[in-house]
Amino acid sequence: MEILEVTEEQADGRIREIFSDVQSVIRSTQVGSLYRSLAVHENIFVQFWEKVRNNLTSQYFERCAQNVRMRMIPPMPEDVPDFEEELLDEEYDDEKILSISRILDMYNYLGPKDLIFAIALKASLNGIGIGGTSPGSEYDLEVIPLGPPVEMPLPVLIDPKNLSDDFLNGVLAEKNEKVIPDVWRALSNFPEFLKLISSFVLEQKSQKGFEITVDLSKGAAAAAAQEFPYEFVLETQKLSKDEILVLDQKLDCFIQVIPQTNVMIHLLRASLLGESRVRRDPFD
């Protein structure tokens, strides 16, 4: 299915306000593709954001996102390639390599949050109750700092039409579903890096451990969404069955694409920064 979206430049009115709030609450320098695509369905997107927002600003959400992030770390291959050394051979300087590293950190940080959000919305659309679970401690209800981490970049997203078909078709099944994660658009500013990683990512995606890690990530995100501290109910009476079906299918795409992408990000962080850095919090 084709995934339509409302870009940040196109957004106006209430959507523009929510986009600004998304950046603050999700703690990002950009509005991610999940939210841009959901904005096409303005009424349900606005309603869901307003109902779920207080869960997203809680320390509980931040803690759960970190847990999901750890679940997204796959078994590492015996011989992790050293892409940093190869990039130096391509005359990439330290600043350029740091830019790639920070892009990987950015989407490593955001992916788990997006996955929990997508699963919570899908459950709500299908009439499953979300939230109302007593927190493990009062700290879980405290409000997180809003706004992106200081070191989070604001990457330029290359137009999908200008992305390498060899990379997308040969490595990413997402191309076939019209969901192209922003991380690949951002990394397309570094074509030598994409060329280096293609065969490595393709090989790792074929491993059983990769598939198991994706499934475990989705399970952890589903548990996190189910146990939100603040209960809410989505009002779907005014939605047609067709619109609910389209939304449900769209969310299914993201729920599959997000963990696949983040597992790949961990592999790339290991190959660029070393395995010892993989478990470090982004921007730590």
Short mmCIF file of C-alpha atoms in Angstrom, two decimals:
data_model
loop_
_atom_site.label_atom_id
_atom_site.label_comp_id
_atom_site.label_asym_id
_atom_site.label_seq_id
_atom_site.Cartn_x
_atom_site.Cartn_y
_atom_site.Cartn_z
CA MET A 1 0.00 0.00 0.00
CA GLU A 2 1.14 3.57 -0.65
CA ILE A 3 1.86 5.58 2.48
CA LEU A 4 0.78 9.20 2.07
CA GLU A 5 1.91 11.88 4.50
CA VAL A 6 1.64 15.53 5.52
CA THR A 7 5.10 17.11 5.50
CA GLU A 8 6.18 19.64 8.09
CA GLU A 9 6.07 22.33 5.39
CA GLN A 10 2.50 21.39 4.40
CA ALA A 11 1.14 21.24 7.95
CA ASP A 12 -1.15 24.03 9.14
CA GLY A 13 -3.73 24.68 11.84
CA ARG A 14 -4.04 22.04 14.54
CA ILE A 15 -1.72 19.61 12.72
CA ARG A 16 1.04 22.22 12.69
CA GLU A 17 0.55 22.73 16.44
CA ILE A 18 0.68 19.00 17.12
CA PHE A 19 3.77 18.58 14.95
CA SER A 20 5.52 21.15 17.10
CA ASP A 21 4.34 19.32 20.22
CA VAL A 22 5.49 15.97 18.82
CA GLN A 23 9.02 17.32 18.46
CA SER A 24 8.94 18.54 22.06
CA VAL A 25 7.35 15.45 23.64
CA ILE A 26 9.06 12.75 21.57
CA ARG A 27 12.25 14.83 21.97
CA SER A 28 13.20 15.09 18.32
CA THR A 29 14.54 17.75 15.98
CA GLN A 30 12.12 16.52 13.30
CA VAL A 31 8.62 15.10 12.95
CA GLY A 32 9.10 11.44 12.06
CA SER A 33 7.50 9.61 9.15
CA LEU A 34 5.04 7.79 11.45
CA TYR A 35 3.47 11.06 12.60
CA ARG A 36 3.59 12.65 9.15
CA SER A 37 1.69 9.69 7.72
CA LEU A 38 -0.88 9.62 10.53
CA ALA A 39 -1.55 13.33 10.03
CA VAL A 40 -3.31 12.43 6.77
CA HIS A 41 -6.10 11.14 9.06
CA GLU A 42 -6.41 14.44 10.93
CA ASN A 43 -9.40 13.73 13.18
CA ILE A 44 -8.11 10.46 14.60
CA PHE A 45 -4.51 11.70 14.81
CA VAL A 46 -5.50 14.81 16.77
CA GLN A 47 -7.75 12.82 19.10
CA PHE A 48 -5.16 10.12 19.78
CA TRP A 49 -2.36 12.61 20.39
CA GLU A 50 -4.46 14.57 22.88
CA LYS A 51 -5.49 11.41 24.73
CA VAL A 52 -2.09 9.73 24.85
CA ARG A 53 0.14 12.77 25.38
CA ASN A 54 0.38 12.63 29.19
CA ASN A 55 1.66 9.05 28.95
CA LEU A 56 4.37 10.14 26.51
CA THR A 57 5.70 12.85 28.82
CA SER A 58 6.13 10.40 31.72
CA GLN A 59 9.34 8.86 32.96
CA TYR A 60 7.54 5.53 32.51
CA PHE A 61 7.49 6.03 28.74
CA GLU A 62 11.16 7.05 28.66
CA ARG A 63 12.13 4.02 30.74
CA CYS A 64 10.10 1.63 28.58
CA ALA A 65 11.60 3.08 25.39
CA GLN A 66 15.06 2.39 26.80
CA ASN A 67 14.03 -1.20 27.60
CA VAL A 68 12.71 -1.71 24.06
CA ARG A 69 15.92 -0.18 22.71
CA MET A 70 17.95 -2.82 24.53
CA ARG A 71 15.67 -5.57 23.18
CA MET A 72 16.46 -4.33 19.68
CA ILE A 73 20.14 -5.29 20.00
CA PRO A 74 20.65 -8.44 17.90
CA PRO A 75 23.24 -11.17 18.31
CA MET A 76 26.44 -9.76 16.89
CA PRO A 77 28.29 -11.61 14.11
CA GLU A 78 31.68 -13.09 14.95
CA ASP A 79 33.49 -10.63 12.71
CA VAL A 80 31.92 -7.19 12.85
CA PRO A 81 33.35 -5.09 10.00
CA ASP A 82 35.23 -1.89 10.79
CA PHE A 83 33.47 0.66 8.65
CA GLU A 84 35.24 3.57 10.36
CA GLU A 85 38.56 2.43 8.94
CA GLU A 86 37.05 1.96 5.49
CA LEU A 87 35.46 5.41 5.59
CA LEU A 88 38.82 6.93 6.47
CA ASP A 89 40.12 5.26 3.31
CA GLU A 90 37.29 7.05 1.46
CA GLU A 91 38.70 10.34 2.85
CA TYR A 92 35.92 10.79 5.39
CA ASP A 93 37.27 12.98 8.20
CA ASP A 94 36.39 12.63 11.90
CA GLU A 95 33.68 15.28 11.65
CA LYS A 96 31.92 13.47 8.83
CA ILE A 97 32.07 10.14 10.68
CA LEU A 98 30.72 11.86 13.80
CA SER A 99 27.79 13.17 11.71
CA ILE A 100 26.93 9.60 10.66
CA SER A 101 27.25 8.42 14.26
CA ARG A 102 24.87 11.10 15.52
CA ILE A 103 22.30 10.28 12.84
CA LEU A 104 22.40 6.64 13.95
CA ASP A 105 22.07 7.76 17.59
CA MET A 106 19.10 9.96 16.72
CA TYR A 107 17.02 7.23 15.12
CA ASN A 108 18.20 4.66 17.65
CA TYR A 109 16.71 6.95 20.30
CA LEU A 110 13.44 7.67 18.47
CA GLY A 111 12.58 4.25 17.04
CA PRO A 112 11.44 2.56 20.27
CA LYS A 113 9.18 5.51 21.10
CA ASP A 114 7.60 5.39 17.66
CA LEU A 115 7.04 1.64 17.97
CA ILE A 116 5.27 1.92 21.33
CA PHE A 117 3.15 4.79 19.95
CA ALA A 118 2.14 2.81 16.83
CA ILE A 119 1.21 -0.29 18.82
CA ALA A 120 -0.85 1.74 21.30
CA LEU A 121 -2.79 3.40 18.46
CA LYS A 122 -3.41 0.07 16.70
CA ALA A 123 -4.72 -1.48 19.91
CA SER A 124 -7.00 1.51 20.54
CA LEU A 125 -8.38 1.38 17.00
CA ASN A 126 -9.30 -2.26 17.58
CA GLY A 127 -11.12 -1.56 20.84
CA ILE A 128 -8.42 -2.79 23.20
CA GLY A 129 -8.19 -0.83 26.43
CA ILE A 130 -4.88 0.93 27.01
CA GLY A 131 -3.42 2.28 30.23
CA GLY A 132 -4.63 2.67 33.78
CA THR A 133 -1.86 0.52 35.27
CA SER A 134 -0.51 1.60 38.65
CA PRO A 135 3.09 2.74 38.22
CA GLY A 136 5.94 0.87 39.86
CA SER A 137 6.96 4.09 41.62
CA GLU A 138 5.94 7.72 41.79
CA TYR A 139 9.00 8.52 39.71
CA ASP A 140 7.30 6.87 36.72
CA LEU A 141 4.73 9.69 36.72
CA GLU A 142 7.26 12.50 36.75
CA VAL A 143 7.47 14.57 33.57
CA ILE A 144 10.55 14.11 31.40
CA PRO A 145 12.59 17.06 30.10
CA LEU A 146 10.95 18.22 26.88
CA GLY A 147 12.75 19.02 23.65
CA PRO A 148 15.54 17.14 21.85
CA PRO A 149 18.91 16.32 23.40
CA VAL A 150 21.46 19.05 22.73
CA GLU A 151 23.62 16.84 20.51
CA MET A 152 20.77 15.51 18.36
CA PRO A 153 21.34 16.61 14.76
CA LEU A 154 18.87 18.09 12.31
CA PRO A 155 19.68 15.94 9.28
CA VAL A 156 18.66 16.79 5.74
CA LEU A 157 16.26 14.12 4.46
CA ILE A 158 17.01 13.28 0.84
CA ASP A 159 13.93 13.08 -1.39
CA PRO A 160 12.93 9.39 -1.67
CA LYS A 161 12.95 9.75 -5.47
CA ASN A 162 16.69 10.45 -5.29
CA LEU A 163 17.62 7.48 -3.12
CA SER A 164 19.68 4.62 -4.45
CA ASP A 165 17.40 1.97 -5.90
CA ASP A 166 20.19 -0.57 -5.57
CA PHE A 167 20.31 0.06 -1.83
CA LEU A 168 16.56 0.17 -1.23
CA ASN A 169 15.54 -2.68 -3.51
CA GLY A 170 18.48 -4.92 -2.67
CA VAL A 171 18.52 -4.46 1.08
CA LEU A 172 15.30 -2.95 2.36
CA ALA A 173 11.97 -4.74 2.00
CA GLU A 174 10.44 -1.46 3.16
CA LYS A 175 10.79 -0.09 -0.39
CA ASN A 176 8.10 -2.50 -1.52
CA GLU A 177 5.73 -1.21 1.15
CA LYS A 178 6.35 2.45 0.38
CA VAL A 179 7.68 3.05 3.90
CA ILE A 180 11.19 4.44 3.68
CA PRO A 181 12.54 5.13 7.17
CA ASP A 182 13.95 8.61 7.67
CA VAL A 183 17.30 7.22 8.80
CA TRP A 184 18.04 5.97 5.27
CA ARG A 185 17.05 9.31 3.78
CA ALA A 186 19.38 11.05 6.24
CA LEU A 187 22.26 8.64 5.60
CA SER A 188 21.86 9.11 1.86
CA ASN A 189 23.88 12.28 2.34
CA PHE A 190 26.79 9.85 2.76
CA PRO A 191 26.55 7.57 -0.32
CA GLU A 192 29.93 5.92 0.31
CA PHE A 193 28.67 4.74 3.69
CA LEU A 194 25.48 3.28 2.20
CA LYS A 195 27.54 1.47 -0.40
CA LEU A 196 29.73 -0.02 2.33
CA ILE A 197 26.89 -1.29 4.51
CA SER A 198 24.59 -2.80 1.85
CA SER A 199 25.96 -6.34 1.74
CA PHE A 200 26.51 -6.43 5.52
CA VAL A 201 22.90 -5.42 6.27
CA LEU A 202 21.51 -7.83 3.69
CA GLU A 203 23.48 -10.72 5.19
CA GLN A 204 22.44 -9.90 8.75
CA LYS A 205 18.75 -9.55 7.84
CA SER A 206 18.79 -13.15 6.64
CA GLN A 207 19.92 -14.45 10.05
CA LYS A 208 17.42 -16.13 12.38
CA GLY A 209 18.66 -14.02 15.27
CA PHE A 210 17.64 -10.87 13.40
CA GLU A 211 14.05 -12.09 13.01
CA ILE A 212 13.85 -13.19 16.66
CA THR A 213 15.15 -9.80 17.84
CA VAL A 214 12.50 -7.99 15.78
CA ASP A 215 9.75 -10.13 17.35
CA LEU A 216 11.08 -9.63 20.88
CA SER A 217 11.19 -5.87 20.29
CA LYS A 218 7.55 -5.81 19.23
CA GLY A 219 6.56 -7.86 22.27
CA ALA A 220 8.35 -5.50 24.65
CA ALA A 221 6.75 -2.46 22.99
CA ALA A 222 3.28 -4.02 23.20
CA ALA A 223 3.72 -4.70 26.93
CA ALA A 224 4.85 -1.10 27.45
CA ALA A 225 1.82 0.31 25.62
CA GLN A 226 -0.60 -1.92 27.50
CA GLU A 227 0.67 -0.71 30.86
CA PHE A 228 0.59 3.04 30.27
CA PRO A 229 -0.14 4.76 33.60
CA TYR A 230 -2.95 6.94 32.23
CA GLU A 231 -5.99 5.21 30.79
CA PHE A 232 -7.73 6.46 27.66
CA VAL A 233 -10.34 5.31 25.20
CA LEU A 234 -10.30 6.23 21.52
CA GLU A 235 -13.64 7.34 20.09
CA THR A 236 -13.95 5.55 16.75
CA GLN A 237 -17.72 5.78 16.24
CA LYS A 238 -17.40 8.48 13.58
CA LEU A 239 -14.76 6.58 11.62
CA SER A 240 -15.79 4.44 8.67
CA LYS A 241 -14.74 0.79 8.57
CA ASP A 242 -12.69 1.59 5.46
CA GLU A 243 -10.71 4.32 7.22
CA ILE A 244 -10.05 2.10 10.23
CA LEU A 245 -8.85 -0.63 7.86
CA VAL A 246 -6.48 1.76 6.05
CA LEU A 247 -5.10 3.03 9.36
CA ASP A 248 -4.72 -0.51 10.67
CA GLN A 249 -2.77 -1.60 7.58
CA LYS A 250 -0.61 1.51 7.72
CA LEU A 251 0.23 0.87 11.37
CA ASP A 252 1.07 -2.76 10.58
CA CYS A 253 3.66 -1.50 8.09
CA PHE A 254 5.29 0.74 10.67
CA ILE A 255 5.14 -1.89 13.41
CA GLN A 256 7.18 -4.18 11.16
CA VAL A 257 9.49 -1.57 9.64
CA ILE A 258 10.47 0.27 12.85
CA PRO A 259 12.04 -2.67 14.74
CA GLN A 260 13.69 -4.01 11.57
CA THR A 261 15.29 -0.62 11.03
CA ASN A 262 16.42 -0.21 14.61
CA VAL A 263 17.98 -3.66 14.74
CA MET A 264 19.96 -2.64 11.64
CA ILE A 265 20.94 0.62 13.33
CA HIS A 266 22.47 -1.33 16.24
CA LEU A 267 24.49 -3.42 13.78
CA LEU A 268 25.72 -0.28 12.03
CA ARG A 269 26.63 1.39 15.33
CA ALA A 270 28.70 -1.69 16.21
CA SER A 271 30.47 -1.58 12.86
CA LEU A 272 31.14 2.15 13.03
CA LEU A 273 31.81 2.71 16.74
CA GLY A 274 32.70 -0.75 18.06
CA GLU A 275 30.58 -3.35 19.86
CA SER A 276 31.31 -1.81 23.27
CA ARG A 277 29.31 1.29 22.30
CA VAL A 278 26.16 -0.52 21.25
CA ARG A 279 24.60 -0.69 24.72
CA ARG A 280 25.34 2.91 25.58
CA ASP A 281 22.38 5.26 25.66
CA PRO A 282 22.20 7.55 22.63
CA PHE A 283 23.74 10.96 23.35
CA ASP A 284 25.12 9.61 26.64
#
